[in-house]
mmCIF file of C-alpha atoms and ligand atoms in Angstrom:
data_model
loop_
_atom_site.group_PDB
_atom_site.id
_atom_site.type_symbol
_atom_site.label_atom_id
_atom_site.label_comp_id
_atom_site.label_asym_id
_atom_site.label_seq_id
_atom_site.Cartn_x
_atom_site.Cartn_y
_atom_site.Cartn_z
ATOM 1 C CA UNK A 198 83.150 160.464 99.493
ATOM 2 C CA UNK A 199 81.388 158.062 96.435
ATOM 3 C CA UNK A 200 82.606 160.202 93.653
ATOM 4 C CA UNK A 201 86.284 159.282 94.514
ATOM 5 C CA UNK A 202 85.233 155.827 94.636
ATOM 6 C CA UNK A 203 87.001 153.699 91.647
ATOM 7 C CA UNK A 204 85.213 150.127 91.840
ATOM 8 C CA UNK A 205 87.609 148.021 90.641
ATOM 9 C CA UNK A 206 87.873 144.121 89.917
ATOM 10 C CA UNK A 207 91.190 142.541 90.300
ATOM 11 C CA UNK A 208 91.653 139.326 88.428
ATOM 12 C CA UNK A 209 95.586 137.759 89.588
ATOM 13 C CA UNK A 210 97.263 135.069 88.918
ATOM 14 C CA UNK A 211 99.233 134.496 92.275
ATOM 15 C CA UNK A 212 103.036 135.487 91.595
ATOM 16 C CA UNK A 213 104.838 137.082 94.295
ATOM 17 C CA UNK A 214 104.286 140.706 92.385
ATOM 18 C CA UNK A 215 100.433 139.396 92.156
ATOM 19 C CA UNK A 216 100.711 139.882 96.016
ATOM 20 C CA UNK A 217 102.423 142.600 96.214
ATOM 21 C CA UNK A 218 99.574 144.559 93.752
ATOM 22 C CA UNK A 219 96.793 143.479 96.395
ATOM 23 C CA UNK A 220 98.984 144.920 98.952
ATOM 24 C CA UNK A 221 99.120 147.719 96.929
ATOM 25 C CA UNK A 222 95.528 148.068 96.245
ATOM 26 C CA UNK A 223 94.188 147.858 99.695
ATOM 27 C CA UNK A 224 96.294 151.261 100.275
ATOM 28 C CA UNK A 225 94.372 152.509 97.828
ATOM 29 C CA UNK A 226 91.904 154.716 99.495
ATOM 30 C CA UNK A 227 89.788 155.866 96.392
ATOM 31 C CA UNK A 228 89.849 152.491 95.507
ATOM 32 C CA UNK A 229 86.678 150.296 96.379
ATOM 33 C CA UNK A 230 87.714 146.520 95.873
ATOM 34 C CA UNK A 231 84.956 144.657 94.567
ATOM 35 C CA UNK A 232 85.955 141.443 93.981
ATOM 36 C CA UNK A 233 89.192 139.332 93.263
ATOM 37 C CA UNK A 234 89.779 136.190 91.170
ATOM 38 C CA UNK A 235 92.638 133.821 91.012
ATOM 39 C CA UNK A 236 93.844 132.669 87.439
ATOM 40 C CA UNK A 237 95.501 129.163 88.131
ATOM 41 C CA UNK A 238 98.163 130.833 86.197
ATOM 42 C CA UNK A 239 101.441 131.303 87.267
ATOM 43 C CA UNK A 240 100.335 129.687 90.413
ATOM 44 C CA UNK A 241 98.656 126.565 92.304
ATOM 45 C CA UNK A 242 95.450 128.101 92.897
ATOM 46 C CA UNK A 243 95.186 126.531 96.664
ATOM 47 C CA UNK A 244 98.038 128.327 97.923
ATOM 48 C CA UNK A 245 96.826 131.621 96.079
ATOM 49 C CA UNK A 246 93.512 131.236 97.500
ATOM 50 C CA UNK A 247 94.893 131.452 101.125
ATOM 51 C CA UNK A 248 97.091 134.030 100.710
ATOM 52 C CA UNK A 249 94.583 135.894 99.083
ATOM 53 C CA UNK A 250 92.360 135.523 101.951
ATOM 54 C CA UNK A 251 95.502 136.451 104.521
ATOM 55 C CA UNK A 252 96.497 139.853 102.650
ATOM 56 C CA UNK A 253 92.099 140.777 102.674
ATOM 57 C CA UNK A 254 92.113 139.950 106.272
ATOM 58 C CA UNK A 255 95.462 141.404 107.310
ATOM 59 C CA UNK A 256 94.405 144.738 105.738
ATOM 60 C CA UNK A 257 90.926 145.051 107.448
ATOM 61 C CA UNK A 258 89.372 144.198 104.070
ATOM 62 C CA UNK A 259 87.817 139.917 104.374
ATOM 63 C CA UNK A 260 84.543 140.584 103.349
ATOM 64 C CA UNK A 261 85.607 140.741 99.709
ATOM 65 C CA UNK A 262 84.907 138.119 97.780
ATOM 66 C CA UNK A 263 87.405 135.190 96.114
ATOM 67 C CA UNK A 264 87.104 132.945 93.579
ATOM 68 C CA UNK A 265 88.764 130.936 91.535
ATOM 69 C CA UNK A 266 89.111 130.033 87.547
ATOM 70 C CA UNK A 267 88.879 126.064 86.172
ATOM 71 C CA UNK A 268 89.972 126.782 82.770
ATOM 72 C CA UNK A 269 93.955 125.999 82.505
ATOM 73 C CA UNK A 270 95.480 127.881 79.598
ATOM 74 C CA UNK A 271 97.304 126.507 76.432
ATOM 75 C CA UNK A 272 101.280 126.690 77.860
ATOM 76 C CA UNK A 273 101.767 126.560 81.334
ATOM 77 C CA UNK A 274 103.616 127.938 83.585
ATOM 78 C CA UNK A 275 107.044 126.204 85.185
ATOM 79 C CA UNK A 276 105.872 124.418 87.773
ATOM 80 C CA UNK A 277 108.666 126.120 89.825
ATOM 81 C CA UNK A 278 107.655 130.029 89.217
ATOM 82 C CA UNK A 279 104.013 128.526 89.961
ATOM 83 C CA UNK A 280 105.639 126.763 93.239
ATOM 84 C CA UNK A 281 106.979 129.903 94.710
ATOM 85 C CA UNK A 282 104.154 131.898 96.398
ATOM 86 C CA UNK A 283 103.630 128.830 98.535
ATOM 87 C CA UNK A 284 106.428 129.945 100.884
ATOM 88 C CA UNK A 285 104.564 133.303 101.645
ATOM 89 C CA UNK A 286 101.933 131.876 103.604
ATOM 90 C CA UNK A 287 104.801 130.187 106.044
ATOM 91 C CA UNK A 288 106.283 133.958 106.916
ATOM 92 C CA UNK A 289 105.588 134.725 110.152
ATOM 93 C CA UNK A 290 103.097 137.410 109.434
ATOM 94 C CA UNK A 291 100.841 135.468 107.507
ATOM 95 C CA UNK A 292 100.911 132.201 109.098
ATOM 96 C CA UNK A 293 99.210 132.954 111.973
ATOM 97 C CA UNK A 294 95.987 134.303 110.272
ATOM 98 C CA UNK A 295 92.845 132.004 110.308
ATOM 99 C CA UNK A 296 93.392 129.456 107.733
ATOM 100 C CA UNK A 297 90.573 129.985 104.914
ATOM 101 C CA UNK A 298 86.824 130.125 106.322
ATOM 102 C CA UNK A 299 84.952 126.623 104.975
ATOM 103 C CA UNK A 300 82.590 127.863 102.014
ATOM 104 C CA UNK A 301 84.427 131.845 101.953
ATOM 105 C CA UNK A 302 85.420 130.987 98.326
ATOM 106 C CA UNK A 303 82.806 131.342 95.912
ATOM 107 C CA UNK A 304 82.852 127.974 94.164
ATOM 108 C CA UNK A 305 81.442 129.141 91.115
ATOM 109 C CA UNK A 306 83.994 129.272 87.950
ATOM 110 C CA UNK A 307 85.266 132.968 88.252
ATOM 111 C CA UNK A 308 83.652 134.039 84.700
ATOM 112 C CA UNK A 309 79.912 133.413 86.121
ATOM 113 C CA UNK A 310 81.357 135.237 89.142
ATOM 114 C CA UNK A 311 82.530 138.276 87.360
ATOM 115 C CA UNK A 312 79.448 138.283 85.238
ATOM 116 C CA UNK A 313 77.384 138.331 88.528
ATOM 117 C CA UNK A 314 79.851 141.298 89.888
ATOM 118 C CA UNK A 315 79.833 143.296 86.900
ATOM 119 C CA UNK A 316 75.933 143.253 86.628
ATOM 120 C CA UNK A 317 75.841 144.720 89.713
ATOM 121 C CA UNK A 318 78.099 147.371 89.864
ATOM 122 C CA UNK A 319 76.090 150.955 89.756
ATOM 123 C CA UNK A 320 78.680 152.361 87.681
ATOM 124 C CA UNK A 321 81.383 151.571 85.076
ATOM 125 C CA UNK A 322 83.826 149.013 86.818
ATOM 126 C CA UNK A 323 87.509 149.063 86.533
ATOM 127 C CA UNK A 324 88.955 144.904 85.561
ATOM 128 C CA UNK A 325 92.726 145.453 86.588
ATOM 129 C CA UNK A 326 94.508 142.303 85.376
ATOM 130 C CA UNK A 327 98.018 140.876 86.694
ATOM 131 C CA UNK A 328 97.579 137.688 84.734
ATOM 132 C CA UNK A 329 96.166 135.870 82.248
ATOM 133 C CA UNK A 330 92.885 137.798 80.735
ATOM 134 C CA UNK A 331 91.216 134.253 80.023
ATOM 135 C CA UNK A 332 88.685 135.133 83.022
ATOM 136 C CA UNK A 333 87.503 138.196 81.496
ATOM 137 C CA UNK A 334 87.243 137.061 77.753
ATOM 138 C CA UNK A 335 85.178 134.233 79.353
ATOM 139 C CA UNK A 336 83.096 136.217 81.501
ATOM 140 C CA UNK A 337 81.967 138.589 78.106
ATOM 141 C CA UNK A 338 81.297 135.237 76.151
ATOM 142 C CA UNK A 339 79.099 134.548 78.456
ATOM 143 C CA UNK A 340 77.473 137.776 78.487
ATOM 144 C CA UNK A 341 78.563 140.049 76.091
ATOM 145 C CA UNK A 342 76.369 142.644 76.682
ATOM 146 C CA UNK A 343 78.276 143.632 80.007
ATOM 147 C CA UNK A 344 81.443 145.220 77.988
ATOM 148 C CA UNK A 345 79.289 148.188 78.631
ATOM 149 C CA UNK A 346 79.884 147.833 82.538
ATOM 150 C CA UNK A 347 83.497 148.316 81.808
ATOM 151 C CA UNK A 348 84.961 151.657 82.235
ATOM 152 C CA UNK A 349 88.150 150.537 81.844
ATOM 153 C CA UNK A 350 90.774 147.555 81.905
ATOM 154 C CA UNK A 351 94.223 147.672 82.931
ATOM 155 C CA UNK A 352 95.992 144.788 82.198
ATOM 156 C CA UNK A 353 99.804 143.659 82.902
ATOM 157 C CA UNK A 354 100.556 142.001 79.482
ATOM 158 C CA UNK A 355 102.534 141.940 76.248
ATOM 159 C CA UNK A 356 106.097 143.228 74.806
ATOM 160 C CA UNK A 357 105.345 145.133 71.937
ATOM 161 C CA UNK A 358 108.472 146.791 70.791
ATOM 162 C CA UNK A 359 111.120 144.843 73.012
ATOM 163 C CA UNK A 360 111.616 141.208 73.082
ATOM 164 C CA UNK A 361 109.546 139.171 74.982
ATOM 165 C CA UNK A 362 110.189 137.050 78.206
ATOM 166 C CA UNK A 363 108.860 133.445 77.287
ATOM 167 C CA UNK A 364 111.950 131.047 76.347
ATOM 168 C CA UNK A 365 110.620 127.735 75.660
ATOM 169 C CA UNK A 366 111.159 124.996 72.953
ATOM 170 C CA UNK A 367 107.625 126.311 70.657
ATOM 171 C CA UNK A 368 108.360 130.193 71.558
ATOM 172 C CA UNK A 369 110.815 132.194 69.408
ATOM 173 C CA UNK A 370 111.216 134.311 72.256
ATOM 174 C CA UNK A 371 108.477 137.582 71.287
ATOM 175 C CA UNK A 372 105.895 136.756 73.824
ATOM 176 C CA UNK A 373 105.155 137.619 77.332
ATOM 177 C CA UNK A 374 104.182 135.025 79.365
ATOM 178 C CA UNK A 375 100.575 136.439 80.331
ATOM 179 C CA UNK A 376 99.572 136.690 76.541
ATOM 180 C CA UNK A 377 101.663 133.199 75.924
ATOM 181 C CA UNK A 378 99.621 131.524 78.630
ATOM 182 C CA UNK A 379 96.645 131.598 76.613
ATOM 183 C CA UNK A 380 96.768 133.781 73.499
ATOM 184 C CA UNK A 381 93.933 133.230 71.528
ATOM 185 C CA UNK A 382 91.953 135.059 75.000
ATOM 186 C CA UNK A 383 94.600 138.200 74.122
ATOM 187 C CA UNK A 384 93.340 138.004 70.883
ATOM 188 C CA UNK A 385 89.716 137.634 71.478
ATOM 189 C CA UNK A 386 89.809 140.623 74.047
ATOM 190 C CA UNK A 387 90.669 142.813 71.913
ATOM 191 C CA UNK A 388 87.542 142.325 69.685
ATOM 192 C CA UNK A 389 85.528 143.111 72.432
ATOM 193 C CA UNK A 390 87.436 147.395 71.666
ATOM 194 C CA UNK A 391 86.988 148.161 75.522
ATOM 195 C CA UNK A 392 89.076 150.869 76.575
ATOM 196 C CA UNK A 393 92.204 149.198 77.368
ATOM 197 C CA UNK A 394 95.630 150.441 78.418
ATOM 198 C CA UNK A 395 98.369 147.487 78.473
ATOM 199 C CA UNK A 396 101.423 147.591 80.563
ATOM 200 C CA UNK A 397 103.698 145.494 78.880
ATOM 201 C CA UNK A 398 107.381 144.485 79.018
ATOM 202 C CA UNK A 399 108.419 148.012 77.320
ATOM 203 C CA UNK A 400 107.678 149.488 80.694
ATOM 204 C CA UNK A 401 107.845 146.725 83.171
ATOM 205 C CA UNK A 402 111.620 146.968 82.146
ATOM 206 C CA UNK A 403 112.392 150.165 83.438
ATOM 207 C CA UNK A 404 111.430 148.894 86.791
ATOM 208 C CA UNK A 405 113.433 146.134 87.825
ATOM 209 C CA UNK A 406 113.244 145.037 91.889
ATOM 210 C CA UNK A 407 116.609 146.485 92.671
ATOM 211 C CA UNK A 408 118.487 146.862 95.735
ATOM 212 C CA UNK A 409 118.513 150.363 96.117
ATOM 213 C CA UNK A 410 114.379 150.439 96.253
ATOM 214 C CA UNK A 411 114.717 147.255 99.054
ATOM 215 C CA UNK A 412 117.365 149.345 101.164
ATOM 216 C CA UNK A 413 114.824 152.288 101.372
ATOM 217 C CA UNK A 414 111.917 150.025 102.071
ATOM 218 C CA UNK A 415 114.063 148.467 104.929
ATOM 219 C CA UNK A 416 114.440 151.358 106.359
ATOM 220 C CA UNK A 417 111.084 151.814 107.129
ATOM 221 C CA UNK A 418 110.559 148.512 108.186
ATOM 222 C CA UNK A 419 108.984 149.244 111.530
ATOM 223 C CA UNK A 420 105.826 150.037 108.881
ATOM 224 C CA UNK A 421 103.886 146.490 109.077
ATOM 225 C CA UNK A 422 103.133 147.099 104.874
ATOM 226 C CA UNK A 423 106.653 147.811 104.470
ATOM 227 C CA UNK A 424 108.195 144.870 106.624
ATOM 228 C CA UNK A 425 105.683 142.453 105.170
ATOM 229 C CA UNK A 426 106.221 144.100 101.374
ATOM 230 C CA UNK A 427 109.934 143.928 101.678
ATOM 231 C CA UNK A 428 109.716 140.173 102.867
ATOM 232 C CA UNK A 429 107.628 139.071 99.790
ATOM 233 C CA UNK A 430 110.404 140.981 97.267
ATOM 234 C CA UNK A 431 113.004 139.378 99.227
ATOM 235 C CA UNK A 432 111.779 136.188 98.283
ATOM 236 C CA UNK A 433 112.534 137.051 94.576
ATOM 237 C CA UNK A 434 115.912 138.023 94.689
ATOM 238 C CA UNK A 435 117.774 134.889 94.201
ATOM 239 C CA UNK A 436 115.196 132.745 92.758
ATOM 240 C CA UNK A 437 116.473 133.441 89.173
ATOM 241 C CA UNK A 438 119.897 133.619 87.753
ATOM 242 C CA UNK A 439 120.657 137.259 87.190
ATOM 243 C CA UNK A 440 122.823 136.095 84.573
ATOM 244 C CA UNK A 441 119.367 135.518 82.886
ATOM 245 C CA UNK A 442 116.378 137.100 84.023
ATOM 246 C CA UNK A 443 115.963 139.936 86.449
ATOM 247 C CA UNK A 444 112.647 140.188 88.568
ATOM 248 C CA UNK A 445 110.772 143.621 87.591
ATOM 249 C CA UNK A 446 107.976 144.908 89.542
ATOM 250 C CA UNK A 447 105.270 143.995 86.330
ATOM 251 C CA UNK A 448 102.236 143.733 88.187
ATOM 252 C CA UNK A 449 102.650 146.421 91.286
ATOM 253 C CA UNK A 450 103.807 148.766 88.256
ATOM 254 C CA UNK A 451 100.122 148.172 86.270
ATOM 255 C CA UNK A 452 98.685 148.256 90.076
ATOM 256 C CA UNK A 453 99.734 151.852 90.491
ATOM 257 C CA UNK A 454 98.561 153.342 87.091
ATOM 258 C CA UNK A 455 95.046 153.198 88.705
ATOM 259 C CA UNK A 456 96.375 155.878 90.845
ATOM 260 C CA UNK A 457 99.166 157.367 89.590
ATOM 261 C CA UNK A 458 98.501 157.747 85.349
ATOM 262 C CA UNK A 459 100.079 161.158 85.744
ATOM 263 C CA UNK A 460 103.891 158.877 85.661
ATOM 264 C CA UNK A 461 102.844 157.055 82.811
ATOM 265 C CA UNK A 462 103.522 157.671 78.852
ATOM 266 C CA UNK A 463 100.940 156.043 76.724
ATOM 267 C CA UNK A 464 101.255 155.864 73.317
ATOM 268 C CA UNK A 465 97.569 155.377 71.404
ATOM 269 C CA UNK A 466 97.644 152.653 68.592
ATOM 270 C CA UNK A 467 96.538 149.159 66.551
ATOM 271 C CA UNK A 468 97.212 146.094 68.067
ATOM 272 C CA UNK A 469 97.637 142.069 66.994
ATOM 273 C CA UNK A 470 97.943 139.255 68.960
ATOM 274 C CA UNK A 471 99.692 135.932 67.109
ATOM 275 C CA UNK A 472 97.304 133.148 68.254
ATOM 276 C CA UNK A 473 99.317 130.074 66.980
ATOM 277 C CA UNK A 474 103.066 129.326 65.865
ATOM 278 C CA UNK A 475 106.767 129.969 66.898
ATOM 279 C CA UNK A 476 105.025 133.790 67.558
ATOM 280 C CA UNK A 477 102.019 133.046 69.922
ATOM 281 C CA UNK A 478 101.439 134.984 72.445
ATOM 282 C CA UNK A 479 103.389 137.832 70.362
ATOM 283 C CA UNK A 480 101.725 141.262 70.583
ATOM 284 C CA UNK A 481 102.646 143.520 67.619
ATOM 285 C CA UNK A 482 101.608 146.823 66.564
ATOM 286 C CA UNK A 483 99.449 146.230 62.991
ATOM 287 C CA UNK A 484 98.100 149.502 61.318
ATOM 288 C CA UNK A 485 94.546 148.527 60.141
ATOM 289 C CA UNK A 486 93.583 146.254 62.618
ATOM 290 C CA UNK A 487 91.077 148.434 63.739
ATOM 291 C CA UNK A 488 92.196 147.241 67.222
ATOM 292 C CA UNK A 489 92.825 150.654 69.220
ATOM 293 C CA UNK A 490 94.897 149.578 72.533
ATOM 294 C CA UNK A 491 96.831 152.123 74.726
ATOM 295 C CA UNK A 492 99.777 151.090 75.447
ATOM 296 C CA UNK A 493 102.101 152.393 78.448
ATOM 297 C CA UNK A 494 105.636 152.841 77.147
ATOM 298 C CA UNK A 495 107.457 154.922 79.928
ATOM 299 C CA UNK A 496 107.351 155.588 83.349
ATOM 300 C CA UNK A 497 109.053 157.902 85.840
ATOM 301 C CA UNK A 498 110.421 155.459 87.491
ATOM 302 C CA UNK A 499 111.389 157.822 90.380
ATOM 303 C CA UNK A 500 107.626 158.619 91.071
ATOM 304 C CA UNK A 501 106.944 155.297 91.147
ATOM 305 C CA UNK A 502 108.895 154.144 93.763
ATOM 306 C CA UNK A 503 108.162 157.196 95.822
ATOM 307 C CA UNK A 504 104.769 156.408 95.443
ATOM 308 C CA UNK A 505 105.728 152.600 96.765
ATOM 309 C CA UNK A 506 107.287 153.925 99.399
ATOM 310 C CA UNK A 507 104.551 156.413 100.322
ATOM 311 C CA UNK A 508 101.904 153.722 100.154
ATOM 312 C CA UNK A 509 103.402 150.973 102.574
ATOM 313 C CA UNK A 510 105.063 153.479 104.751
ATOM 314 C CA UNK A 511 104.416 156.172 107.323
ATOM 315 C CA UNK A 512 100.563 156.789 107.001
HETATM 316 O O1 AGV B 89 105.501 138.218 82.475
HETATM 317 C C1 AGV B 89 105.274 138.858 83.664
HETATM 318 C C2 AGV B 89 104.170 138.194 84.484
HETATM 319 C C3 AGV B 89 103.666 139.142 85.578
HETATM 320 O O2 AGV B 89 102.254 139.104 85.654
HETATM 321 N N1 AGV B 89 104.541 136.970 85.234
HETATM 322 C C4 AGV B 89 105.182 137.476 86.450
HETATM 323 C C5 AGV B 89 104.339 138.665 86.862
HETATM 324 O O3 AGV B 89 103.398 138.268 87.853
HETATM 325 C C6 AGV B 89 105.220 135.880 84.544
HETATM 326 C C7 AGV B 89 106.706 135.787 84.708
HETATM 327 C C8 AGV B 89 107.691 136.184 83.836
HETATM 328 N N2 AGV B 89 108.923 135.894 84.350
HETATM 329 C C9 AGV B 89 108.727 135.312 85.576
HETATM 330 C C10 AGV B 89 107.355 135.238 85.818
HETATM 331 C C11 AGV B 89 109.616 134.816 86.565
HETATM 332 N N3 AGV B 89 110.929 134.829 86.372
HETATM 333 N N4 AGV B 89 109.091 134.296 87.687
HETATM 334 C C12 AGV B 89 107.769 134.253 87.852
HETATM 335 N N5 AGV B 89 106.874 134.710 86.954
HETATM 336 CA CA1 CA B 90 101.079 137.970 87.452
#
């Protein structure tokens, strides 16, 4: 049926919760996957690229087409967060999958890509983003006149009234990391006023990876999603100190507000982005700048993992 059809374009950045929001997606069934790109984000984009590739052929979905951004933002990554997905490709479920096809990458720079993509969509195109929005802001400088193609764009970014999760030497600890990566792109997008909700850290915090959602997916682990989903959070768990940092589900969480907006609270209002300083990357709500984002500040975090459960369980 076409009119349940939601085109969507899915620009990650290859973190384990990256993954897990393709996974997600392909369950999707009004959603019709038009194209992905990598953001050499928090990632090496070689070891994204192939498990990229895997997760489209492991759900029945390899004709869609990959490619991969050149541009390297302003503060990167650790190298060990970007490290990380590399041991996904080595579970057992994944390593056995043809290694990437020579030449199945587009090796254009994913801008020109998502230009090409987005002038031929037949109607408005969802951009979900679970990185970085450097790809996007790049792909509109290039051709500006294809905002209009846009129905909407979803992206996993920013902490607007909670602190942020960035603590570096030049960060005074207000940023997100997606924003931080490369913020004069978060500021530049929102110039371009397309309808845009953000899922930021004031949400993303009310769903932290916890036990009690892993025991439940284990439990139906004889689902392949499940078994395979569970694995990839597994590899999360002790891979930062919880005296620190807790892993939250970010990405999956912006992932299902394409299909769930029903468990979502969005609040309608004026955005900045700090471009330079101790306070890049910072997103803060500024009356007058004429910058209208909506933001999600609550979810029901019980229909959310329901709706997890749902998707990479029993069919
Ligand atoms: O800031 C959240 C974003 C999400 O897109 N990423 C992880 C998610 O993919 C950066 C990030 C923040 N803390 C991290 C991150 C951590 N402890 N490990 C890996 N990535
Ligand atoms: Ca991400």
């Amino acid at each position: 049926n076409s009119t349940l059809q939601l085109p969507v374009l899915f620009d990650h950045d290859g973190g384990v919760d990256d993954f897990l929001s393709l996974l997600l997606l392909l369950t999707m069934p009004q959603v019709e996957l038009l194209g992905v790109s990598i953001t050499p984000a928090d990632c090496y984009p070689e070891a994204a690229l192939e498990t990229t590739s895997k997760l489209l052929h492991l759900l029945g979905q390899p004709q869609v087409p990959v490619s991969v951004g050149q541009y390297y933002g302003i503060n990167a990554f650790p190298s060990a967060w970007r490290a990380q997905p590399r041991m996904l490709n080595a579970f057992p479920g994944l390593l056995a999958l043809p290694p990437l096809a020579e030449g199945r990458a587009d090796l254009r720079p994913s801008p020109e890509v998502l230009c090409a993509q987005l002038s031929a969509a037949s109607q408005p195109v969802t951009v979900l983003l679970t990185g970085p929005c450097s790809t996007l802001v790049q792909a509109l400088a290039l051709e500006p006149r294809l905002a209009s193609r846009i129905g909407h764009v979803v992206w996993m970014g920013g902490a607007v009234d909670v602190p942020g999760n960035v603590r570096t030497y030049n960060q005074n600890g207000t940023a997100e990391w997606n924003v931080f990566w490369d913020p004069l792109a978060a500021q530049q997008l929102l110039t371009y006023e397309l309808p845009l909700t953000l899922i930021p850290l004031d949400v993303t915090n009310q769903v932290p990876v916890n036990m009690a959602f892993l025991r439940q997916l284990a439990a139906q682990a004889g689902q392949p999603l499940s078994h395979l989903a569970g694995q990839f959070w597994a590899t999360t768990v002790a891979t930062i100190p919880t005296y620190e940092y807790t892993y939250f589900m970010w990405d999956v969480l912006a992932t299902s507000y394409l299909a769930i907006p029903e468990a979502f609270e969005v609040e309608t209002l004026e955005l900045a982005v700090v471009a330079t300083g101790a306070q890049a990357g910072r997103t803060l709500r500024q009356p007058g700048s004429g910058h209208w984002v909506q933001v999600a500040k609550h979810v029901d975090t019980a229909a959310f993992y329901t709706y997890l459960l749902q998707q990479f369980g029993p069919v």
